[in-house]
Structure formats: C-alpha cells, structure tokens
Amino acid sequence: GIFPLREMMIDCEMGRVEVMRVSKFLLCIVAAPGPGVAGQPPDEFGMLRRKATALASSLEEPLAAWAAAMRPAAGSAAPSVVV
C-alpha cells in the first residue's frame, strides 16, 4: 500500500529543517547550524525532531478544528484564507 509522508528531515548548508504533517497542514521548523550544547557535537536531528513532535502534538487538535471550520458548506465557494 501507499504510506503517506509523516515527516521529513533535511540537512542543508544553512541549517537543519524538520517538516511534519499536522492535521491538514505542514509544520516546518528550521534550526541554524552550530556547535552542540557545552561544546559537545551537535545532535543529529534528535532535539529538532523532539521539538517538532511536541509542537505538532499540541497543535493537532486546534488545527484540525480550524480546518473543519474552514471547510466550505455544500454549494458555497471556498473561503479565501491566507495564513
């Protein structure tokens, strides 16, 4: 079967990016490259992933409710919302 993408981690020159699906939206968190805590080597995405997961968990219900509220009624035009 087909498995929908749940998250993606990208390592770029400009930093690290975590993209995660939250309800019908995409959450994107960017972390600048830099040294780890107290001179330790940087975490390979672990901290960024934990932060994204915690944020996604707290946003899941409100974003799902907002998406349901923005769903157009039968026969009406879709609302034009820019966030």
PDB file of C-alpha atoms in Angstrom:
ATOM      1  CA  GLY A   1       0.000   0.000   0.000  1.00  0.00           C
ATOM      2  CA  ILE A   2       0.885   3.648  -0.073  1.00  0.00           C
ATOM      3  CA  PHE A   3       2.125   5.227   3.144  1.00  0.00           C
ATOM      4  CA  PRO A   4       1.588   8.989   3.449  1.00  0.00           C
ATOM      5  CA  LEU A   5       4.608  11.098   4.326  1.00  0.00           C
ATOM      6  CA  ARG A   6       4.503  11.966   8.038  1.00  0.00           C
ATOM      7  CA  GLU A   7       7.777  13.808   8.407  1.00  0.00           C
ATOM      8  CA  MET A   8      10.921  14.777   6.544  1.00  0.00           C
ATOM      9  CA  MET A   9      14.319  15.845   7.851  1.00  0.00           C
ATOM     10  CA  ILE A  10      16.604  17.905   5.641  1.00  0.00           C
ATOM     11  CA  ASP A  11      20.235  18.792   6.335  1.00  0.00           C
ATOM     12  CA  CYS A  12      21.256  21.933   4.418  1.00  0.00           C
ATOM     13  CA  GLU A  13      24.236  24.274   4.382  1.00  0.00           C
ATOM     14  CA  MET A  14      22.105  26.906   6.097  1.00  0.00           C
ATOM     15  CA  GLY A  15      20.837  24.590   8.852  1.00  0.00           C
ATOM     16  CA  ARG A  16      18.521  21.697   9.541  1.00  0.00           C
ATOM     17  CA  VAL A  17      14.840  21.525   8.638  1.00  0.00           C
ATOM     18  CA  GLU A  18      12.132  19.298  10.108  1.00  0.00           C
ATOM     19  CA  VAL A  19       8.847  19.134   8.181  1.00  0.00           C
ATOM     20  CA  MET A  20       5.957  17.302   9.823  1.00  0.00           C
ATOM     21  CA  ARG A  21       2.310  16.823   8.906  1.00  0.00           C
ATOM     22  CA  VAL A  22      -0.127  18.235  11.479  1.00  0.00           C
ATOM     23  CA  SER A  23      -3.783  17.653  10.628  1.00  0.00           C
ATOM     24  CA  LYS A  24      -4.080  19.002   7.065  1.00  0.00           C
ATOM     25  CA  PHE A  25      -1.111  21.345   7.413  1.00  0.00           C
ATOM     26  CA  LEU A  26       2.681  21.166   7.300  1.00  0.00           C
ATOM     27  CA  LEU A  27       4.751  22.275  10.271  1.00  0.00           C
ATOM     28  CA  CYS A  28       8.249  23.409   9.331  1.00  0.00           C
ATOM     29  CA  ILE A  29      10.965  24.124  11.920  1.00  0.00           C
ATOM     30  CA  VAL A  30      14.408  25.392  10.948  1.00  0.00           C
ATOM     31  CA  ALA A  31      17.494  25.223  13.171  1.00  0.00           C
ATOM     32  CA  ALA A  32      20.657  27.111  12.322  1.00  0.00           C
ATOM     33  CA  PRO A  33      23.849  25.065  12.235  1.00  0.00           C
ATOM     34  CA  GLY A  34      26.117  25.462  15.204  1.00  0.00           C
ATOM     35  CA  PRO A  35      28.018  23.723  17.958  1.00  0.00           C
ATOM     36  CA  GLY A  36      26.266  21.397  20.334  1.00  0.00           C
ATOM     37  CA  VAL A  37      25.492  22.149  23.962  1.00  0.00           C
ATOM     38  CA  ALA A  38      28.553  22.792  26.174  1.00  0.00           C
ATOM     39  CA  GLY A  39      30.990  22.075  23.365  1.00  0.00           C
ATOM     40  CA  GLN A  40      29.517  18.646  22.603  1.00  0.00           C
ATOM     41  CA  PRO A  41      28.938  17.671  18.954  1.00  0.00           C
ATOM     42  CA  PRO A  42      25.565  18.811  17.615  1.00  0.00           C
ATOM     43  CA  ASP A  43      22.621  16.445  17.899  1.00  0.00           C
ATOM     44  CA  GLU A  44      21.902  14.905  14.500  1.00  0.00           C
ATOM     45  CA  PHE A  45      18.228  15.979  14.399  1.00  0.00           C
ATOM     46  CA  GLY A  46      17.185  14.465  17.734  1.00  0.00           C
ATOM     47  CA  MET A  47      16.413  17.739  19.535  1.00  0.00           C
ATOM     48  CA  LEU A  48      14.831  19.324  16.452  1.00  0.00           C
ATOM     49  CA  ARG A  49      12.623  16.259  15.985  1.00  0.00           C
ATOM     50  CA  ARG A  50      11.583  16.226  19.660  1.00  0.00           C
ATOM     51  CA  LYS A  51      10.641  19.923  19.494  1.00  0.00           C
ATOM     52  CA  ALA A  52       8.678  19.440  16.260  1.00  0.00           C
ATOM     53  CA  THR A  53       6.883  16.399  17.707  1.00  0.00           C
ATOM     54  CA  ALA A  54       5.919  18.287  20.886  1.00  0.00           C
ATOM     55  CA  LEU A  55       4.699  21.301  18.898  1.00  0.00           C
ATOM     56  CA  ALA A  56       2.791  19.112  16.431  1.00  0.00           C
ATOM     57  CA  SER A  57       1.149  17.251  19.310  1.00  0.00           C
ATOM     58  CA  SER A  58      -0.044  20.484  20.910  1.00  0.00           C
ATOM     59  CA  LEU A  59      -1.287  21.903  17.575  1.00  0.00           C
ATOM     60  CA  GLU A  60      -3.041  18.769  16.231  1.00  0.00           C
ATOM     61  CA  GLU A  61      -6.462  19.361  17.810  1.00  0.00           C
ATOM     62  CA  PRO A  62      -6.700  23.156  17.288  1.00  0.00           C
ATOM     63  CA  LEU A  63      -5.563  22.899  13.650  1.00  0.00           C
ATOM     64  CA  ALA A  64      -7.976  20.039  12.950  1.00  0.00           C
ATOM     65  CA  ALA A  65     -10.825  22.127  14.408  1.00  0.00           C
ATOM     66  CA  TRP A  66      -9.756  25.152  12.374  1.00  0.00           C
ATOM     67  CA  ALA A  67      -9.546  23.091   9.174  1.00  0.00           C
ATOM     68  CA  ALA A  68     -13.044  21.710   9.811  1.00  0.00           C
ATOM     69  CA  ALA A  69     -14.394  25.225  10.422  1.00  0.00           C
ATOM     70  CA  MET A  70     -12.829  26.457   7.171  1.00  0.00           C
ATOM     71  CA  ARG A  71     -14.380  23.641   5.114  1.00  0.00           C
ATOM     72  CA  PRO A  72     -16.896  25.280   2.740  1.00  0.00           C
ATOM     73  CA  ALA A  73     -20.563  24.363   3.124  1.00  0.00           C
ATOM     74  CA  ALA A  74     -22.141  22.384   0.292  1.00  0.00           C
ATOM     75  CA  GLY A  75     -22.824  24.658  -2.675  1.00  0.00           C
ATOM     76  CA  SER A  76     -20.827  27.620  -1.364  1.00  0.00           C
ATOM     77  CA  ALA A  77     -17.488  28.958  -2.562  1.00  0.00           C
ATOM     78  CA  ALA A  78     -14.341  28.006  -0.684  1.00  0.00           C
ATOM     79  CA  PRO A  79     -13.195  30.702   1.750  1.00  0.00           C
ATOM     80  CA  SER A  80     -10.052  32.549   0.771  1.00  0.00           C
ATOM     81  CA  VAL A  81      -7.818  32.438   3.838  1.00  0.00           C
ATOM     82  CA  VAL A  82      -4.130  33.288   3.861  1.00  0.00           C
ATOM     83  CA  VAL A  83      -2.101  32.441   6.944  1.00  0.00           C
TER      84      VAL A  83
END
